[in-house]
Amino acid sequence: YASDMRLALQNIAADKHGAAAALLENYEAPAGEDLRGFEWYLARELSRGNEAATLEPLNGQVWAVAWSPDGRWLAAGAQTLRIWEMVNGSAVLRHSAESPAYAFAFTADSRLLAMARADGDLIVCDPAAPNVAIQKGRLSSIPQAMAWQANGTTLEILSGQFHWRWTPGNGEPSRAAPLSGQIRFGFLNGSARRGGFVVPGPPGGDAWQIVVRDTEQATVLTTVRTPNNRAARCMACSDDDRWLLIGDYTGHLTLRETPFAEKAWELPAHRSMVDKVAFSPDASLVASAADHVIHLRDRATGTLRRVLRGHYATISALTFSPDGQSLLSGDTRGVVKRWEVAPATESSPFAGALVSNSDDGAALCWNVNGPQVRFLKWGGAPATLDVDPRRKQRHVFNGGIVFQATGAAGKENLLTIHEPGKEPAEWKLPGKLQSCSPDGRWFGYTDAATSLLMLADRSGSRPPVQLGRGRLLSEPAFSADSRRCAIGDQNGWARIYDTATSKEVFGVAAHRGVVRGKSLSRDGTLLATAGFDGVAKLWDIATGQLRREFTGSADTLWSVALSPDGRRLAAGTGESTVILWDTATGLETGTVTPGGVPGPVEFLVFTPDGAALIADGRVLEAAGFASP
């Protein structure tokens, strides 16, 4: 199980969602013991598709998908043919036939559909009655691409080693011009004015390259070689004839503007070869498919807008809707999906937000806009609080949020405490706030004069007391009941203090270097530590004994968190990842990348129900998980 979960999360990180799904499915309906833990539910959530709809499957690889210009008809071809009609926002299957279809082209008025079969047969029909051929033709080779001219009477076709032209009802297709050898991948844009194909480079010269054609004149405009001699894989021309997008075998995308001599931008978009690319009708967006995902990017900058997940096989066909608001795709297993370009309303109130949390994970806050933040007790409804947007340093407790302002001479000492339904309160602190206990009473801070780590009582019942035995200590990590706090130092020691008495109740030489991560179990019996030696450890507080040691592939560990049920230990690495272990066996059950700015994962905590892990402000939800 642990091995399968590690592999499943690796596959998800590599966008191999089909492989991950197969591993997860093995444990979905256990006949005996249910081995599923946090990582299984997290992996299922990370691999969940975000498609708008999955349409009726086809038999075999989907070779082509098409959307009629009026938005009414959808077509997909493989060893079978499917045609759907859009009715009230849904695709309704209108025609299904056990006849292969390899390429499609709708006329500009959407009244006619041209279909090409793998054997070279060409058929023109009414999309409402595709089983009745209006015209027929034939080619000697499999068509790679075809599109109607604006007049709606003539088809441009790239097939075999020739550019063909066919006017249905006026004889067979004729050769408009020879191509540069056997084409590997052909493309014609919706206006049929620009086309292109991928061909091998000359012997001893550049690898696979792009030939761009003026389709109307049946001439070559230019030959484009990919940067650094990377082999080209696929291409698309925008409908306005201005832009050329190339995907290659290394996962790079390259955008060029007519006359296509110079790059507009180039970026490493995918982890492996790019299988399909497409422009939106207005060329404001580009889509690229690799592995099992589709990336949506701004054409102007190449900035990634959205990742579309849901295919479990290589995506072999891709096109935008006429209004540019949807996508249609097909894969090598015959699956066809429809996607919305604009993301649906997220179910999680903090999806995509950078979250701050209390030490027990029970309270969260995140920015909304300008001077507002949202505050949430886990499992409850969020409240909106008006705050000073200049105060970036904030700490969360179960009743509200503490913001810190910078005072004179750089001394950070003024705290503003916001609680829902109350007026903001101010409190002075002689140093920089490091952490706040879940109940909001105890503040751990670094004294501005001495640089010592101190513990202050917000109730004012006693003066601040020193924690630890020197400087360069990590910030306190409080227990869920706020009765204890743990610290670590640069010499490898971890200590626990009773907040009410300020007395040290536990101390151990835990690591061979800096102790950065500390986490107390909810029942107060265990302490988890993580150090710059790359090791996490679990300690019995009552006896001082080491329960278990956890090692992974990371050189340094920066944070650690025990799940509420004590069954899982999570540690944040210096390489932007979080490692999960089974505490009973010590087996690693997976590694996940929270996202955000690359760097060490410095803060880590489980929510009280154990159904989410908050890693440096990113919420990793394991939807459906319930602690035993």
XYZ file of C-alpha atoms in Angstrom:
628
model
C 0.000 0.000 0.000
C 2.734 2.474 0.950
C 4.605 1.745 -2.283
C 1.448 2.185 -4.378
C 0.607 5.483 -2.697
C 4.127 6.810 -3.280
C 3.838 5.834 -6.930
C 0.332 7.303 -7.246
C 1.483 10.702 -5.959
C 4.533 10.544 -8.243
C 2.248 9.895 -11.207
C 0.012 12.807 -10.233
C 3.045 15.100 -10.019
C 3.966 13.955 -13.535
C 0.375 14.466 -14.795
C -0.043 10.696 -15.279
C -3.512 10.647 -13.792
C -4.561 7.418 -15.457
C -1.742 5.481 -13.800
C -2.555 7.115 -10.461
C -6.260 6.285 -10.788
C -5.496 2.611 -11.383
C -3.384 2.447 -8.219
C -6.017 4.211 -6.126
C -8.794 1.988 -7.464
C -7.071 -1.105 -6.045
C -7.938 0.081 -2.517
C -11.339 1.662 -3.105
C -13.455 -1.325 -2.073
C -11.305 -3.354 0.315
C -12.391 -6.917 1.033
C -10.490 -6.924 4.323
C -8.720 -4.183 6.262
C -9.183 -0.700 4.855
C -5.618 0.557 4.439
C -6.592 3.949 3.069
C -5.161 6.886 4.955
C -4.793 10.604 4.411
C -2.574 10.128 1.343
C -5.169 8.026 -0.525
C -7.872 10.675 -0.171
C -5.392 13.439 -0.962
C -4.268 11.645 -4.127
C -7.876 11.138 -5.197
C -8.570 14.846 -4.687
C -5.408 15.944 -6.536
C -6.285 13.733 -9.498
C -9.955 14.725 -9.632
C -10.961 15.925 -13.092
C -12.345 19.411 -13.731
C -14.094 18.730 -17.042
C -17.562 20.112 -17.720
C -18.747 16.824 -19.230
C -17.548 13.436 -20.451
C -19.332 12.438 -23.654
C -20.181 9.009 -25.013
C -16.950 7.052 -25.605
C -15.664 6.007 -29.006
C -14.038 2.787 -30.103
C -10.277 3.284 -30.351
C -8.126 6.379 -30.492
C -9.905 9.670 -31.143
C -8.254 11.045 -34.281
C -10.220 14.247 -34.655
C -12.769 16.465 -32.910
C -14.621 19.405 -34.444
C -17.084 22.105 -33.376
C -19.401 23.690 -35.936
C -19.021 27.491 -36.355
C -22.557 28.112 -35.075
C -21.774 26.121 -31.922
C -24.564 23.647 -32.564
C -22.715 20.480 -33.569
C -19.830 18.510 -32.095
C -18.125 15.698 -33.962
C -15.532 13.124 -32.923
C -14.002 10.363 -34.989
C -12.153 7.125 -34.250
C -13.090 3.590 -35.371
C -16.567 4.918 -34.625
C -18.241 8.241 -35.400
C -20.140 10.382 -32.897
C -22.087 13.580 -33.526
C -23.692 15.578 -30.709
C -26.013 18.559 -30.698
C -25.653 21.276 -28.060
C -29.017 21.669 -26.308
C -29.339 24.067 -23.353
C -25.628 23.865 -22.667
C -25.442 20.082 -22.856
C -24.173 17.845 -25.649
C -26.907 15.409 -26.727
C -25.853 12.421 -28.840
C -27.652 12.580 -32.189
C -25.708 10.130 -34.324
C -23.491 7.129 -33.683
C -22.099 4.845 -36.369
C -19.568 2.038 -36.556
C -17.714 3.774 -39.361
C -14.222 5.239 -38.953
C -13.679 8.989 -39.204
C -10.203 10.485 -39.368
C -10.722 14.220 -39.994
C -13.599 16.753 -40.062
C -14.376 20.163 -41.533
C -17.586 22.210 -41.113
C -18.502 24.890 -43.633
C -18.649 28.470 -42.328
C -22.453 28.366 -42.256
C -22.387 24.980 -40.421
C -24.720 23.458 -43.004
C -22.238 20.877 -44.302
C -19.767 18.530 -42.669
C -16.893 16.957 -44.564
C -15.511 13.724 -43.128
C -12.416 11.801 -44.129
C -11.959 8.139 -43.376
C -8.747 6.286 -42.719
C -9.051 4.496 -46.089
C -9.103 7.825 -47.953
C -12.862 8.102 -48.559
C -14.258 11.662 -48.394
C -17.902 12.253 -47.501
C -19.889 15.494 -47.396
C -23.152 15.388 -45.441
C -25.669 17.370 -43.433
C -24.548 17.068 -39.763
C -28.188 16.443 -38.861
C -28.223 13.404 -41.198
C -24.617 12.176 -41.448
C -25.612 8.720 -42.666
C -26.762 10.218 -46.006
C -23.817 11.239 -48.219
C -24.452 14.363 -50.310
C -21.112 14.020 -52.138
C -18.320 11.480 -52.143
C -14.668 11.562 -53.147
C -11.496 9.595 -52.571
C -7.835 10.100 -51.817
C -5.029 7.588 -52.126
C -3.691 8.413 -48.645
C -4.955 9.214 -45.169
C -5.868 12.914 -44.752
C -3.871 14.779 -42.103
C -5.920 17.985 -42.121
C -8.710 19.662 -44.055
C -10.702 22.907 -44.012
C -13.287 24.631 -46.213
C -12.414 27.804 -48.049
C -14.534 30.834 -47.107
C -16.765 30.229 -50.138
C -17.920 26.940 -48.597
C -17.575 25.065 -51.865
C -13.934 23.973 -51.902
C -11.949 21.874 -49.442
C -8.224 22.275 -48.796
C -6.608 18.994 -47.745
C -3.133 17.972 -46.610
C -2.610 14.277 -47.220
C 0.353 12.050 -47.934
C 2.949 14.023 -49.906
C 0.525 16.486 -51.496
C -1.702 19.486 -50.879
C -5.066 18.527 -52.395
C -8.050 20.637 -53.400
C -11.577 19.325 -53.855
C -14.806 20.946 -54.963
C -17.488 18.341 -54.137
C -19.752 17.653 -57.095
C -17.053 18.733 -59.542
C -14.903 15.638 -59.888
C -12.298 14.020 -57.664
C -9.718 15.848 -55.522
C -6.808 17.304 -57.473
C -3.212 17.939 -56.501
C -2.694 21.646 -55.759
C 1.026 21.281 -54.929
C 3.562 18.737 -53.718
C 4.689 18.804 -50.091
C 8.195 18.388 -48.726
C 8.135 14.644 -48.283
C 5.838 12.525 -46.166
C 4.264 14.824 -43.565
C 4.206 13.802 -39.913
C 1.508 16.160 -38.625
C -0.672 18.485 -40.698
C -2.778 21.489 -39.714
C -5.138 23.918 -41.452
C -6.674 26.870 -39.615
C -10.373 27.692 -39.678
C -9.970 30.288 -42.414
C -8.147 27.748 -44.605
C -5.655 30.483 -45.525
C -2.776 29.114 -43.460
C -1.573 25.581 -43.091
C 1.493 23.696 -42.128
C 2.994 20.387 -41.341
C 5.879 18.725 -39.560
C 8.509 16.953 -41.654
C 11.926 15.411 -41.005
C 14.869 17.734 -41.518
C 17.572 17.070 -44.124
C 20.035 14.218 -43.473
C 22.640 15.380 -40.997
C 20.772 18.663 -40.487
C 18.045 19.927 -38.192
C 15.519 17.542 -36.695
C 11.764 17.616 -37.306
C 10.782 21.081 -38.543
C 7.698 23.099 -39.474
C 6.723 24.067 -43.018
C 4.185 26.927 -43.113
C 2.050 27.275 -46.225
C -0.141 29.873 -47.862
C -3.013 27.510 -48.570
C -4.861 29.734 -51.054
C -1.743 30.234 -53.170
C -0.555 26.656 -52.573
C 2.951 27.932 -51.803
C 5.458 27.662 -48.966
C 5.708 30.769 -46.797
C 8.615 29.693 -44.611
C 10.343 26.784 -42.913
C 10.715 27.110 -39.151
C 13.284 25.196 -37.136
C 12.747 24.734 -33.428
C 15.290 26.285 -31.020
C 18.318 24.166 -30.116
C 17.394 21.643 -32.769
C 14.495 20.255 -30.698
C 12.298 17.957 -32.710
C 8.952 19.567 -33.549
C 5.894 17.519 -32.675
C 2.781 19.581 -33.545
C 1.741 23.055 -34.676
C -1.237 25.386 -35.133
C -1.876 28.659 -36.969
C -4.325 31.210 -35.575
C -7.462 31.961 -37.587
C -6.254 35.515 -38.244
C -3.130 34.029 -39.909
C -0.870 36.040 -37.586
C 0.421 33.510 -35.060
C 2.187 30.154 -35.191
C 2.409 27.870 -32.132
C 4.809 24.918 -32.075
C 4.980 22.090 -29.560
C 8.030 19.851 -29.444
C 9.222 16.550 -28.049
C 10.879 18.159 -25.005
C 7.627 19.769 -23.760
C 8.516 23.288 -24.976
C 6.077 25.688 -26.623
C 7.267 28.322 -29.077
C 5.091 31.181 -30.331
C 6.028 33.085 -33.499
C 4.420 36.065 -35.200
C 4.165 36.420 -38.958
C 6.446 36.225 -40.953
C 7.431 33.690 -38.284
C 11.150 34.467 -38.309
C 11.373 35.609 -34.663
C 10.077 34.086 -31.442
C 7.408 35.989 -29.521
C 8.062 33.691 -26.554
C 9.333 30.242 -25.739
C 8.871 28.274 -22.527
C 9.150 24.765 -21.052
C 5.417 24.148 -20.708
C 5.185 20.402 -20.079
C 7.225 17.574 -18.611
C 7.108 15.523 -21.799
C 6.335 15.892 -25.476
C 3.487 18.156 -26.549
C 0.846 16.164 -28.431
C -1.609 18.881 -29.521
C -1.835 22.676 -29.619
C -4.728 24.998 -30.499
C -5.617 28.705 -30.659
C -8.883 30.195 -29.443
C -10.817 31.838 -32.311
C -9.644 35.330 -31.325
C -6.104 34.053 -30.614
C -6.160 35.449 -27.077
C -5.619 31.968 -25.606
C -3.541 28.953 -26.542
C -4.098 25.392 -25.416
C -1.490 22.648 -25.313
C -1.944 18.983 -24.436
C 0.740 16.707 -23.015
C 0.544 13.542 -20.949
C -3.026 13.597 -19.611
C -3.551 17.348 -19.116
C -4.357 20.498 -21.079
C -2.714 23.831 -20.294
C -4.530 27.088 -21.034
C -2.235 30.101 -21.477
C -2.455 33.746 -22.395
C -1.185 34.073 -25.929
C 0.372 37.488 -25.280
C 2.588 36.401 -22.384
C 2.500 32.608 -22.216
C 1.247 32.849 -18.614
C -0.495 29.683 -17.430
C -4.151 30.377 -16.642
C -5.533 26.940 -15.925
C -4.704 23.239 -15.977
C -7.466 20.924 -17.202
C -7.336 17.419 -15.726
C -9.544 14.434 -16.370
C -8.073 12.384 -19.215
C -6.443 9.089 -18.257
C -4.650 8.617 -21.570
C -2.688 10.634 -24.126
C -4.760 13.473 -25.584
C -4.914 12.977 -29.342
C -7.416 15.636 -30.494
C -8.119 19.196 -29.342
C -10.177 22.191 -30.494
C -11.828 25.350 -29.124
C -15.518 26.176 -29.399
C -16.455 29.003 -31.813
C -16.964 31.466 -28.946
C -13.661 30.483 -27.328
C -15.359 29.648 -24.017
C -15.068 25.868 -24.237
C -12.761 23.120 -25.428
C -13.357 19.682 -26.898
C -10.735 16.947 -26.561
C -10.312 13.256 -27.240
C -7.739 10.697 -26.145
C -6.196 7.435 -27.265
C -8.731 5.384 -25.279
C -11.729 6.856 -27.073
C -12.736 9.262 -24.302
C -14.144 12.665 -25.342
C -14.452 15.535 -22.869
C -15.825 19.054 -22.922
C -14.221 21.789 -20.808
C -15.086 25.312 -19.786
C -12.310 27.889 -20.216
C -13.465 29.971 -17.226
C -13.111 28.017 -13.962
C -16.277 26.977 -12.194
C -17.002 28.335 -8.719
C -14.596 26.644 -6.354
C -16.226 24.580 -3.616
C -13.534 25.496 -1.110
C -13.807 29.081 0.211
C -10.017 29.458 0.253
C -9.194 27.704 -3.041
C -6.246 29.449 -4.622
C -5.776 31.750 -1.623
C -2.676 32.022 0.538
C -3.837 30.869 3.966
C -2.529 31.672 7.442
C -3.476 29.310 10.242
C -3.508 28.862 13.992
C -1.017 26.408 15.481
C -3.716 23.737 15.783
C -5.076 24.266 12.245
C -8.529 25.071 13.643
C -8.667 28.693 12.437
C -7.663 30.109 9.056
C -7.495 33.511 7.401
C -6.707 34.671 3.874
C -6.801 37.845 1.822
C -9.892 38.788 -0.122
C -9.032 42.163 -1.596
C -7.478 45.393 -0.361
C -8.253 45.940 3.319
C -10.274 42.756 3.832
C -9.440 39.249 4.987
C -11.638 36.234 5.594
C -11.513 34.437 8.937
C -12.758 30.862 9.270
C -13.108 28.370 12.094
C -12.469 25.047 10.344
C -15.791 23.522 9.357
C -17.685 26.792 9.939
C -18.715 29.805 7.901
C -16.170 32.506 7.019
C -16.375 36.045 8.429
C -14.999 39.146 6.690
C -12.718 41.443 8.680
C -11.530 44.933 7.705
C -7.805 45.294 8.395
C -4.913 47.599 7.552
C -3.524 46.189 4.264
C -0.037 47.526 5.086
C 0.325 45.044 7.948
C 1.597 41.901 6.287
C 2.878 40.120 9.390
C -0.045 38.205 10.854
C -0.718 35.340 13.215
C -3.984 33.452 13.685
C -5.580 32.152 16.851
C -8.952 30.472 17.276
C -10.744 33.745 18.032
C -9.189 36.043 15.472
C -6.065 37.492 13.866
C -3.076 39.375 15.260
C -1.361 41.882 12.952
C 1.987 43.466 13.659
C 3.098 46.929 12.567
C 6.649 48.237 12.338
C 7.441 50.856 14.957
C 10.186 53.465 15.186
C 13.767 52.503 14.313
C 12.549 49.241 12.807
C 11.334 47.830 16.113
C 8.189 45.825 15.498
C 6.125 46.286 18.631
C 2.503 47.328 18.004
C -0.029 44.504 17.701
C -3.582 44.931 16.427
C -5.977 42.140 17.369
C -9.048 41.578 15.185
C -11.876 39.350 16.349
C -15.206 38.908 14.493
C -17.925 41.077 16.018
C -15.494 43.147 18.097
C -13.639 46.420 17.676
C -9.923 45.993 16.937
C -7.720 46.080 20.060
C -4.077 47.153 20.310
C -1.341 45.628 22.445
C 2.346 46.506 22.664
C 5.074 43.907 22.548
C 8.798 44.675 23.019
C 9.939 42.734 19.992
C 8.941 40.735 16.940
C 5.981 38.384 17.285
C 6.894 34.814 16.306
C 3.781 32.801 17.153
C 0.469 32.881 18.965
C -1.194 30.136 20.995
C -4.518 28.767 19.664
C -6.453 30.338 22.553
C -4.912 33.758 21.818
C -3.431 34.182 25.283
C 0.260 33.393 24.780
C 2.589 35.253 22.427
C 6.058 33.983 21.595
C 8.336 36.802 20.483
C 11.970 37.770 19.988
C 12.977 40.555 22.362
C 14.230 43.568 20.410
C 16.927 44.417 22.984
C 18.358 40.994 23.793
C 17.290 38.805 20.803
C 16.100 36.214 23.323
C 12.973 34.164 22.737
C 10.281 35.231 25.186
C 6.768 34.138 26.161
C 4.238 36.864 26.974
C 0.890 36.458 28.703
C -1.750 38.609 26.980
C -3.850 38.601 30.148
C -1.104 40.596 31.866
C -1.096 38.312 34.937
C 2.693 37.949 34.822
C 5.734 39.500 33.123
C 7.282 37.888 29.990
C 9.593 34.917 30.632
C 12.530 33.588 28.643
C 12.263 30.356 26.698
C 15.309 28.248 25.921
C 18.890 28.832 26.912
C 20.244 31.184 24.325
C 19.621 32.899 21.013
C 18.930 31.521 17.527
C 15.924 29.527 18.667
C 12.994 28.559 16.416
C 9.595 30.078 17.077
C 7.387 28.274 19.640
C 4.909 25.678 18.377
C 1.875 25.504 20.684
C -0.216 22.470 21.519
C -3.895 22.410 20.520
C -4.968 23.180 24.089
C -2.354 25.995 24.401
C -0.986 24.447 27.594
C 2.412 23.640 26.148
C 4.840 25.066 23.626
C 7.834 23.436 21.950
C 11.010 25.103 20.704
C 14.166 23.931 18.959
C 17.676 25.330 18.811
C 20.682 25.364 16.505
C 22.487 22.729 18.572
C 19.893 20.024 17.976
C 17.925 20.317 21.220
C 14.126 20.253 21.413
C 12.360 21.458 24.568
C 8.769 21.687 25.783
C 7.513 24.305 28.256
C 4.368 24.494 30.326
C 2.834 27.850 29.402
C 1.148 28.384 32.782
C 4.275 27.772 34.888
C 6.982 28.571 32.282
C 8.797 25.424 33.447
C 10.593 23.071 31.084
C 8.802 19.714 31.081
C 10.802 17.935 28.384
C 14.187 18.281 26.765
C 16.151 16.044 24.407
C 19.148 16.233 22.097
C 17.013 15.386 19.091
C 19.114 16.053 15.989
C 22.646 16.547 14.722
C 21.922 20.126 13.694
C 19.238 22.775 13.764
C 15.829 21.636 15.043
C 13.378 23.506 12.821
C 10.118 21.557 12.991
C 8.090 20.770 16.131
C 4.600 19.329 16.515
C 2.773 18.196 19.656
C 0.158 15.457 19.458
C -3.383 16.466 20.403
C -3.401 14.237 23.460
C -0.137 15.806 24.674
C 1.812 12.535 24.831
C 4.016 12.814 21.733
C 6.418 15.314 20.210
C 7.464 15.194 16.571
C 10.664 16.963 15.546
C 12.362 17.627 12.218
C 15.893 18.814 11.662
C 18.330 20.084 9.115
C 19.894 16.613 9.201
C 17.001 15.419 6.999
C 15.458 13.233 9.725
C 12.081 13.394 11.491
C 11.599 11.800 14.905
C 8.714 10.915 17.198
C 9.274 11.172 20.953
C 7.364 9.897 23.992
C 7.109 12.961 26.238
C 6.510 11.015 29.457
C 9.546 8.736 29.119
C 11.780 10.795 26.841
C 12.200 7.734 24.624
C 12.456 7.821 20.838
C 9.371 6.093 19.393
C 10.460 6.068 15.743
C 12.791 7.738 13.255
C 11.694 8.727 9.746
C 14.031 9.286 6.822
C 13.348 10.272 3.232
C 15.179 11.683 0.253
C 15.383 15.264 1.561
C 18.652 16.767 2.788
C 16.886 19.138 5.184
C 13.512 19.160 6.934
C 12.002 22.524 7.880
C 8.645 21.641 9.415
C 6.708 18.720 10.803
C 3.074 17.905 11.659
C 1.358 15.010 13.392
C -2.125 14.107 12.171
C -4.888 14.331 14.818
C -5.244 10.541 14.931
C -1.475 10.101 15.214
C -1.359 7.749 12.220
C 0.499 10.051 9.846
C 3.539 12.293 10.130
C 4.164 15.011 7.549
C 7.437 16.883 7.104
C 8.213 19.894 4.912
C 11.498 19.719 3.015
C 13.913 22.318 1.727
C 12.948 21.266 -1.818
C 9.323 22.552 -1.844
C 7.824 19.154 -1.015
C 5.994 17.467 1.862
C 6.787 13.849 2.799
C 4.172 11.632 4.473
C 4.926 8.631 6.703
C 2.891 5.963 8.486
C 3.800 6.393 12.172
C 3.096 2.752 13.044
C 5.409 1.258 10.416
C 7.734 4.122 9.539
C 6.938 3.573 5.850
C 6.842 6.585 3.562
C 3.388 6.844 1.974
C 4.008 9.636 -0.489
C 5.488 12.986 -1.388
C 3.460 15.956 -2.563
C 4.357 19.455 -3.797
C 2.050 22.109 -2.289
C 2.813 24.673 -4.999
C 3.475 28.373 -4.666
C 6.908 29.978 -4.713
C 9.675 27.329 -4.756
C 11.568 27.087 -1.482
C 11.525 25.356 1.906
C 8.155 24.354 3.353
C 8.509 26.186 6.668
C 5.051 25.784 8.265
C 2.926 22.678 8.369
C -0.223 21.668 10.286
C -3.191 19.300 9.950
C -6.726 20.603 10.444
C -8.555 19.238 13.530
C -10.464 16.602 11.547
C -7.325 15.489 9.731
C -8.985 16.057 6.347
C -6.578 18.778 5.199
C -2.927 19.653 5.542
C -1.886 23.309 5.444
C 1.603 23.725 4.010
C 3.047 27.227 3.846
C -0.377 28.719 3.233
C -1.515 26.083 0.697
C -4.419 23.854 1.721
C -4.077 20.217 0.622
C -7.519 18.705 1.068
C -8.135 14.972 1.428
C -11.869 15.212 0.757
C -13.860 12.375 2.275
C -11.199 11.355 4.767
C -12.376 10.773 8.329
C -10.078 9.954 11.214
C -10.793 6.518 12.731
